[in-house]
CSV table of C-alpha atoms and ligand atoms in Angstrom, one decimal:
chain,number,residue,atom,x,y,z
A,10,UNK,CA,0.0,0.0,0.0
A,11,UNK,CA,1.3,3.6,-0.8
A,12,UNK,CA,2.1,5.8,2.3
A,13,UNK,CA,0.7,8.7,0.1
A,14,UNK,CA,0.0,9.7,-3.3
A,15,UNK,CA,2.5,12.5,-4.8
A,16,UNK,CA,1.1,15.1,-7.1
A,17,UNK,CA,3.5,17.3,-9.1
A,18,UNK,CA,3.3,20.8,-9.3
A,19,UNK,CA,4.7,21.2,-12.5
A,20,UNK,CA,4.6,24.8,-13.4
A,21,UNK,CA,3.7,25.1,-17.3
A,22,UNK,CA,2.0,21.4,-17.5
A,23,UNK,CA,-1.4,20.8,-18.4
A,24,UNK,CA,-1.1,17.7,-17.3
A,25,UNK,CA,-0.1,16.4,-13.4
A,26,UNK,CA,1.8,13.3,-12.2
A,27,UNK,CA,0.8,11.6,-9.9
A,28,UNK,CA,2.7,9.0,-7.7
A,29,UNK,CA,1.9,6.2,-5.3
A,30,UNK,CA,4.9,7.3,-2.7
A,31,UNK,CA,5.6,4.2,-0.6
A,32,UNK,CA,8.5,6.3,1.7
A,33,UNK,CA,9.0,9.5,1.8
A,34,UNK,CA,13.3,9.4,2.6
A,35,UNK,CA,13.9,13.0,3.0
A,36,UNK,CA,11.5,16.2,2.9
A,37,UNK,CA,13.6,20.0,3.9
A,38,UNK,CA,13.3,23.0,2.6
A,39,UNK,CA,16.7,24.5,2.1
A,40,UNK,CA,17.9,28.1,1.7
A,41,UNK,CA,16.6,27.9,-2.1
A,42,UNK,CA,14.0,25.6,-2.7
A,43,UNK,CA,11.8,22.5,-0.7
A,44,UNK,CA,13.5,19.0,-1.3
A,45,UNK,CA,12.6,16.0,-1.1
A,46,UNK,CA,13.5,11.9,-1.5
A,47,UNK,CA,10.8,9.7,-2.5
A,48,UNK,CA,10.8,6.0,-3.0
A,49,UNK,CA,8.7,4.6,-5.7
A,50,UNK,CA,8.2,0.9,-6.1
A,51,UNK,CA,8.4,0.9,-10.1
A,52,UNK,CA,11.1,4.4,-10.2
A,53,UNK,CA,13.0,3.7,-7.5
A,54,UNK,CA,14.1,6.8,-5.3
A,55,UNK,CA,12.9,10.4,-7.0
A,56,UNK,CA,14.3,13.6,-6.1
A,57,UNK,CA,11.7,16.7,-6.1
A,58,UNK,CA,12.3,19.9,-5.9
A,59,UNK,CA,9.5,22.5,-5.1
A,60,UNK,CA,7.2,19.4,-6.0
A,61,UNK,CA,8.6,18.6,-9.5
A,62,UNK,CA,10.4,15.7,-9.9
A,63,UNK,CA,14.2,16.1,-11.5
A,64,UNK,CA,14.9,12.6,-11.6
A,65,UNK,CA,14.4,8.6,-10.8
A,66,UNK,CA,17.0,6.0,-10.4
A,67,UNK,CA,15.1,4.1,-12.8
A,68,UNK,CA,15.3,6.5,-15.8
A,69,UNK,CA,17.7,9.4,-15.3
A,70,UNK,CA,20.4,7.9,-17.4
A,71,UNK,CA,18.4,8.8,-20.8
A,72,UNK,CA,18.4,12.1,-19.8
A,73,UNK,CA,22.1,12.9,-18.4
A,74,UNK,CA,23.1,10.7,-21.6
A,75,UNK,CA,21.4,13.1,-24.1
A,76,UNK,CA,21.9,16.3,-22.2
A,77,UNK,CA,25.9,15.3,-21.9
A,78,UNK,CA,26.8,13.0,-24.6
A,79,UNK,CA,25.5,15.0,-27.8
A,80,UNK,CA,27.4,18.7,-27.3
A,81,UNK,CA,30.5,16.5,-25.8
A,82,UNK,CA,30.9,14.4,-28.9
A,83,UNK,CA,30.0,17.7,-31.1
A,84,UNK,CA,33.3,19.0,-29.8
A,85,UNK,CA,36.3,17.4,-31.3
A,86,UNK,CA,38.4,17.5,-27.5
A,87,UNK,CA,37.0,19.0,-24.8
A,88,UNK,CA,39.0,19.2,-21.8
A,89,UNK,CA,37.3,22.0,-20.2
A,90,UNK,CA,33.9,21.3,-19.4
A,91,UNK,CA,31.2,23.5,-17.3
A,92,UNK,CA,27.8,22.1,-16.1
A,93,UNK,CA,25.6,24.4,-14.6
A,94,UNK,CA,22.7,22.9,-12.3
A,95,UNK,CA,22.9,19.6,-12.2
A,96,UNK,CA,23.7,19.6,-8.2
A,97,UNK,CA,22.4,15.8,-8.5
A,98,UNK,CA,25.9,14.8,-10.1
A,99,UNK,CA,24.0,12.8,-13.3
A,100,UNK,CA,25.2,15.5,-15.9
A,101,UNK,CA,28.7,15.6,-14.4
A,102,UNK,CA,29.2,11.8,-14.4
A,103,UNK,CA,28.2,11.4,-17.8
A,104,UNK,CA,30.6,14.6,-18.9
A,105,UNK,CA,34.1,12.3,-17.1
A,106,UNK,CA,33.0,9.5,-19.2
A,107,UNK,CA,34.9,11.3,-21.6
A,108,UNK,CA,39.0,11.1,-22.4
A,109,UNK,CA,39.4,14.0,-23.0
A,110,UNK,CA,37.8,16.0,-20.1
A,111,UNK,CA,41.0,17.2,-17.3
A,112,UNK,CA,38.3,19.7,-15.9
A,113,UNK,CA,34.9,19.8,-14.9
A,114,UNK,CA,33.1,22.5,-12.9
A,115,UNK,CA,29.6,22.5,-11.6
A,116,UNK,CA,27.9,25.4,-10.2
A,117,UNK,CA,24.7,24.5,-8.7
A,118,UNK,CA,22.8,27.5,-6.5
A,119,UNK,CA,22.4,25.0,-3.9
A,120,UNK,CA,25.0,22.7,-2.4
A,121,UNK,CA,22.0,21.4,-0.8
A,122,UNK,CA,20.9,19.1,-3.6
A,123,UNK,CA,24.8,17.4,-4.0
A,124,UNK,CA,24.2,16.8,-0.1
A,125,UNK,CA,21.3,15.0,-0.5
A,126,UNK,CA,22.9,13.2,-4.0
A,127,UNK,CA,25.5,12.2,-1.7
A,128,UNK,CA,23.0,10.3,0.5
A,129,UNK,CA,20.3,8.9,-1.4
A,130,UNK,CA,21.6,9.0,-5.0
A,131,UNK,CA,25.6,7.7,-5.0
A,132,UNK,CA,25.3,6.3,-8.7
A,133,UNK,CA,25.0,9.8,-9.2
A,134,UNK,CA,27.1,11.7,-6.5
A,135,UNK,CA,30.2,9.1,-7.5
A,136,UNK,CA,31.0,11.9,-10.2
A,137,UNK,CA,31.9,14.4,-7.3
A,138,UNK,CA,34.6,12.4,-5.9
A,139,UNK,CA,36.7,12.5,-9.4
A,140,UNK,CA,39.8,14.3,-9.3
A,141,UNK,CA,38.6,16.1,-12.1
A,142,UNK,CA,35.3,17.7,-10.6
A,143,UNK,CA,35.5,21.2,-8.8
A,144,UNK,CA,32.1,21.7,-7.1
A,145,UNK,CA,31.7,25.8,-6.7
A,146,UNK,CA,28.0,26.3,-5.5
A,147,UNK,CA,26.3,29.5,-6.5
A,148,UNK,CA,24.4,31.2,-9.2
A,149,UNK,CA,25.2,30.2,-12.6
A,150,UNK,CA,24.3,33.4,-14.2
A,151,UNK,CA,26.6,35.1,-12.0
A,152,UNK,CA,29.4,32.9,-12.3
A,153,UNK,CA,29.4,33.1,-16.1
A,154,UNK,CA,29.1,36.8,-15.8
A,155,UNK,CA,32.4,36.7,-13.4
A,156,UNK,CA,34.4,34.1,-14.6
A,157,UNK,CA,37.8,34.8,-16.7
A,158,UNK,CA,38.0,30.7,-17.2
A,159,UNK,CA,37.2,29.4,-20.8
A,160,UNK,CA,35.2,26.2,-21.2
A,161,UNK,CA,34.8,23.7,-24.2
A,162,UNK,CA,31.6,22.8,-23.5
A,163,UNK,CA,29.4,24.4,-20.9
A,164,UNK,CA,25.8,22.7,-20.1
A,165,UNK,CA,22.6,23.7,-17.7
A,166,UNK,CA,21.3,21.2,-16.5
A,167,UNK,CA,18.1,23.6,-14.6
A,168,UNK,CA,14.6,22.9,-13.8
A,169,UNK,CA,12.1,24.7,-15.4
A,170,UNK,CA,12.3,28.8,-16.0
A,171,UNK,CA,10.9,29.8,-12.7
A,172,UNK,CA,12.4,30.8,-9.2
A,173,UNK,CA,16.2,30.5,-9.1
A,174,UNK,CA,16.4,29.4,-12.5
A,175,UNK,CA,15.1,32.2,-14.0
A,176,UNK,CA,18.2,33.8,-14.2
A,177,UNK,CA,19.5,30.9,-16.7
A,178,UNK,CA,17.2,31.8,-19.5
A,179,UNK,CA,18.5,35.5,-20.4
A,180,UNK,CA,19.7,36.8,-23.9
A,181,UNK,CA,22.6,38.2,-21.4
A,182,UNK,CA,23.2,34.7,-19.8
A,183,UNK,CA,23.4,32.7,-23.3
A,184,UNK,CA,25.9,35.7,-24.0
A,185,UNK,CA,28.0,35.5,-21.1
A,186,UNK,CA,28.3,31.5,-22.4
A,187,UNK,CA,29.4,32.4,-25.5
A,188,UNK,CA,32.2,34.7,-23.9
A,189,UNK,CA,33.1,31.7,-21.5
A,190,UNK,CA,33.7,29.3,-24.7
A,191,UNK,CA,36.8,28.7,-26.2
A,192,UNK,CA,36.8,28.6,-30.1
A,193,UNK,CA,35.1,25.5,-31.2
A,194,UNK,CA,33.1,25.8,-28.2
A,195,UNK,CA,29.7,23.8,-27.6
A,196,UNK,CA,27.4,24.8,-25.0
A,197,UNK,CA,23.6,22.5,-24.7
A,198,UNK,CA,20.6,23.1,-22.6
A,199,UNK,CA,17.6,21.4,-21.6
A,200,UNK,CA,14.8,23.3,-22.9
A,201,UNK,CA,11.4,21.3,-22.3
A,202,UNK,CA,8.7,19.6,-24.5
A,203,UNK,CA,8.0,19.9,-27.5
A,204,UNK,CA,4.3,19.0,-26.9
A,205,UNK,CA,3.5,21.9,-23.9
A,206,UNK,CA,5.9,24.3,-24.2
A,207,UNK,CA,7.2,25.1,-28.0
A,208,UNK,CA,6.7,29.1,-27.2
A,209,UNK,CA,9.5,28.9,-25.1
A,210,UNK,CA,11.9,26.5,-27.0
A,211,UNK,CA,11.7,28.9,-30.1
A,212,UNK,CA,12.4,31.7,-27.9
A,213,UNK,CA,15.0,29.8,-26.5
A,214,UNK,CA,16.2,28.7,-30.4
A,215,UNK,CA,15.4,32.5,-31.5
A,216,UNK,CA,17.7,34.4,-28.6
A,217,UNK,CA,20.7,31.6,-29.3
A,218,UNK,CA,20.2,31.7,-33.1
A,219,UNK,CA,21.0,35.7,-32.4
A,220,UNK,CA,24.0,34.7,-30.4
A,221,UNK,CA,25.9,31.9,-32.2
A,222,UNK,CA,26.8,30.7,-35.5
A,223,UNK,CA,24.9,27.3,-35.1
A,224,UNK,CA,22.1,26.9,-33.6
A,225,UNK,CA,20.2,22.7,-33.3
A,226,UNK,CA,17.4,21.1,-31.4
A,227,UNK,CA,17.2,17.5,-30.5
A,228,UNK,CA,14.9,15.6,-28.2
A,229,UNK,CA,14.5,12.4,-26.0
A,230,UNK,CA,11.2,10.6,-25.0
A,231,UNK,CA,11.6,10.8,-21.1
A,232,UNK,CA,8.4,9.4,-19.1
A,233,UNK,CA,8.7,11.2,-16.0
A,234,UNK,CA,8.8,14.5,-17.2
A,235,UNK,CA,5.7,16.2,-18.2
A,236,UNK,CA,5.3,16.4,-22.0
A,237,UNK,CA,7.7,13.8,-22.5
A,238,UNK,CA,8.9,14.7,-25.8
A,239,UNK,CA,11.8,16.6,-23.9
A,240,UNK,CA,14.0,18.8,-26.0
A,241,UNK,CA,17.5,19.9,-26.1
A,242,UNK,CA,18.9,23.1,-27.4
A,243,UNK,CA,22.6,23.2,-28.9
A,244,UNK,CA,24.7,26.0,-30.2
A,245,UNK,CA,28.0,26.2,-31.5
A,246,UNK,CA,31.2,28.4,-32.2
A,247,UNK,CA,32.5,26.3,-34.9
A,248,UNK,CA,30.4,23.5,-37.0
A,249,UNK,CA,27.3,21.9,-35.7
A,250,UNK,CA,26.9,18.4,-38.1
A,251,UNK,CA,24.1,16.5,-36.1
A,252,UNK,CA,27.2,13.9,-36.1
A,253,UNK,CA,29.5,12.6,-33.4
A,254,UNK,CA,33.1,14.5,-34.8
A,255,UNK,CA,34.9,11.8,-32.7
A,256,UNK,CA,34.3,7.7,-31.7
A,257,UNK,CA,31.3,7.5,-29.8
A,258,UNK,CA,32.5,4.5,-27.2
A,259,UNK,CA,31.3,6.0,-24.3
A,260,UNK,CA,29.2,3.7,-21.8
A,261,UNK,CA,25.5,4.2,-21.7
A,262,UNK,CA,22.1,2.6,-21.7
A,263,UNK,CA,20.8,4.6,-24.3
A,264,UNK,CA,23.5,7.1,-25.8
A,265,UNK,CA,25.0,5.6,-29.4
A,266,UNK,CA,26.6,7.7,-32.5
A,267,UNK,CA,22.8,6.7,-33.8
A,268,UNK,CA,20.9,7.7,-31.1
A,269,UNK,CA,22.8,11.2,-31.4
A,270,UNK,CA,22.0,11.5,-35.3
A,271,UNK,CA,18.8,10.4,-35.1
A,272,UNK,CA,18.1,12.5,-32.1
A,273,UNK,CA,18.0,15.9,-33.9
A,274,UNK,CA,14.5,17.7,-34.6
A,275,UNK,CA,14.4,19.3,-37.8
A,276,UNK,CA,13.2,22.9,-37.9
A,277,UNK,CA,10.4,22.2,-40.4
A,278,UNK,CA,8.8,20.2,-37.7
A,279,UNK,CA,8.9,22.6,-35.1
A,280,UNK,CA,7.9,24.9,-38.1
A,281,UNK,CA,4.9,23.3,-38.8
A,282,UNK,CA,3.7,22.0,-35.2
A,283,UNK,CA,3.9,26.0,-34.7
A,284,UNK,CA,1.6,26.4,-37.4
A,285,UNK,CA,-0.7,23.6,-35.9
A,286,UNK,CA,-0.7,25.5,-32.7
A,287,UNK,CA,-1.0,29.0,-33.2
A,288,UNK,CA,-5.2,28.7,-32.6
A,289,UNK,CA,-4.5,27.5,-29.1
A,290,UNK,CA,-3.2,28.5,-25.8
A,291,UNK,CA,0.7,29.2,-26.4
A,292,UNK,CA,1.2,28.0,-23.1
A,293,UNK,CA,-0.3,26.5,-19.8
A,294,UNK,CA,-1.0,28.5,-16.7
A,295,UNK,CA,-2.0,26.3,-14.0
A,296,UNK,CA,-4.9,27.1,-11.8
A,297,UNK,CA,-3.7,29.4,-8.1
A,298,UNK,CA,-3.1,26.1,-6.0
B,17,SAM,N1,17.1,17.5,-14.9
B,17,SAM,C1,16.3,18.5,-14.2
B,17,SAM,C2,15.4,19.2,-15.2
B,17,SAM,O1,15.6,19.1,-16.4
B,17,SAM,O2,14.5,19.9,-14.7
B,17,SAM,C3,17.2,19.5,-13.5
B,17,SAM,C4,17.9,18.7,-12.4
B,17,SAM,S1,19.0,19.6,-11.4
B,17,SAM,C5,18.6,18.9,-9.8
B,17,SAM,C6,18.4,21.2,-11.3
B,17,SAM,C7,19.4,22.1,-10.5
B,17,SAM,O3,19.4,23.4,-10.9
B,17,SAM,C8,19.0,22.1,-9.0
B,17,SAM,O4,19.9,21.5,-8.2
B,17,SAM,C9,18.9,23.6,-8.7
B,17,SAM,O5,19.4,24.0,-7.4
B,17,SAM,C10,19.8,24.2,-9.8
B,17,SAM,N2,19.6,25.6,-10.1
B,17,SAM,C11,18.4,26.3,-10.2
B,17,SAM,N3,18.6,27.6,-10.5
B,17,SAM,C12,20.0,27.7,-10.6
B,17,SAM,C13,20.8,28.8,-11.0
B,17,SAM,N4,20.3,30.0,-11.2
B,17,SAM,N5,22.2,28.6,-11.0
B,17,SAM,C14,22.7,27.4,-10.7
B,17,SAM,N6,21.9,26.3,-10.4
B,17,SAM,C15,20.6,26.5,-10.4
């Protein structure tokens, strides 16, 4: 029997998920934002924050795979990698999979969440303890704004636009990432579903497309994130080919050099499902709770 039932509070879904929570491991609300560990007999343990959930042991690899493995094998060596968000450790682990990484940074606003990825989710904390990792918690907006340190790839891994992460989703942020890339730099975002919120991936596709040279949008079907059809956006200093530019052998479940080709979206559909949309609601405002 469930101890309780845990509804999401995603906040640009039309739809809710709702979970038959048999423990719940861990429930605080920190200096930034309420988290919590649940334990789900079919998912494993889930870690939600300000009720949404940001991953399950039983499926987080596709997305850490597709949010790390597609930029770092569009860069032909990159030794120099920045995640930002990501305090879980997922997106980190996936980036030291690679050769040619010496350095990875991750600024997450709160140390909080690698604190309780330490406890509950060590597949996924095991990336902090590499030699290569620097953990420097604080806003990522500000630290790209700050930083003189270049990066090959940078990636932000954040929860949806709202609250703290607001500040990742700025024509100034996606500039100050630019300025933080070497040449041939690569820097990827998550940038939610195509199916509930395409207003805000062509803004996000728009405002990069203004930034960078190359500009690509690829996708992943993840099941426990509402909308499903969950998008990536890419941009490039140098080329962009939709192709792995080195080997592809890194381990993972669902990460291939076909997976990566075949991920990418072309912009005719998002063109046309644009089209099909523009009678309806652009986006989702959920009712006061
Ligand atoms: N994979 C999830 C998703 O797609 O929604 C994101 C998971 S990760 C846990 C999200 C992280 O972003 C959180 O640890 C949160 O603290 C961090 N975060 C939110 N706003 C941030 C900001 N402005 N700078 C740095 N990290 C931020």
């Amino acid at each position: 029997m469930p101890e309780h039932w845990f509804t999401e509070a995603d906040p640009f879904s039309p739809v809710n998920y709702r979970y038959a929570v048999t423990r719940v491991l861990h429930e605080r609300r920190s200096a930034i934002q309420e988290i919590k560990v649940l334990e789900h007999s079919f998912f494993g343990r889930m870690l939600v924050l300000d009720d949404v959930v940001q991953l399950t042991e039983r499926d987080e690899f596709l997305y850490h795979e597709m949010l790390a493995h597609v930029p770092m094998h569009s860069h032909a060596a990159p030794e120099r990698v920045l995640v930002i968000g990501g305090g879980d450790g997922g997106t980190l682990r996936e980036c030291l999979k690679h050769s040619p990484v010496k350095s990875a940074t991750l600024v997450d606003i709160d140390p909080e969440v690698s604190e309780v990825s330490r406890q509950f989710f060590p597949r996924l904390a095991v990336s902090f303890a590499d030699r290569r990792s620097a953990l420097k918690p604080g806003d990522g907006a500000a630290f790209l704004r700050e930083t003189r340190e270049k990066f090959d790839v940078i990636l932000v891994d954040a929860p949806d636009p709202v609250g703290p992460a607001r500040t990742l989703t700025t024509p100034e942020f996606y500039r100050s990432a630019h300025a933080a890339l070497n040449e041939g730099g690569v820097f990827a975002m998550q940038t939610e579903s195509l199916h509930f919120h395409l207003e805000f991936i062509q803004h996000v596709q728009g405002t990069l497309r203004g930034i960078f040279p190359q500009v690509a949008l690829y996708a992943a079907p993840l099941a426990t994130y509402a909308g499903n059809w969950w998008t990536f956006s890419i941009a490039a200093k140098g080329d962009l080919s939709g192709e792995p530019v080195r080997p592809a052998h890194v381990p993972a479940v669902y990460y291939s050099a076909d997976a990566h080709r075949k991920a990418f979206v072309p912009d005719a559909v998002v063109q046309s499902l644009a089209r099909h949309y523009a009678p309806f609601p652009a986006r989702y405002t959920p009712p006061a709770r």
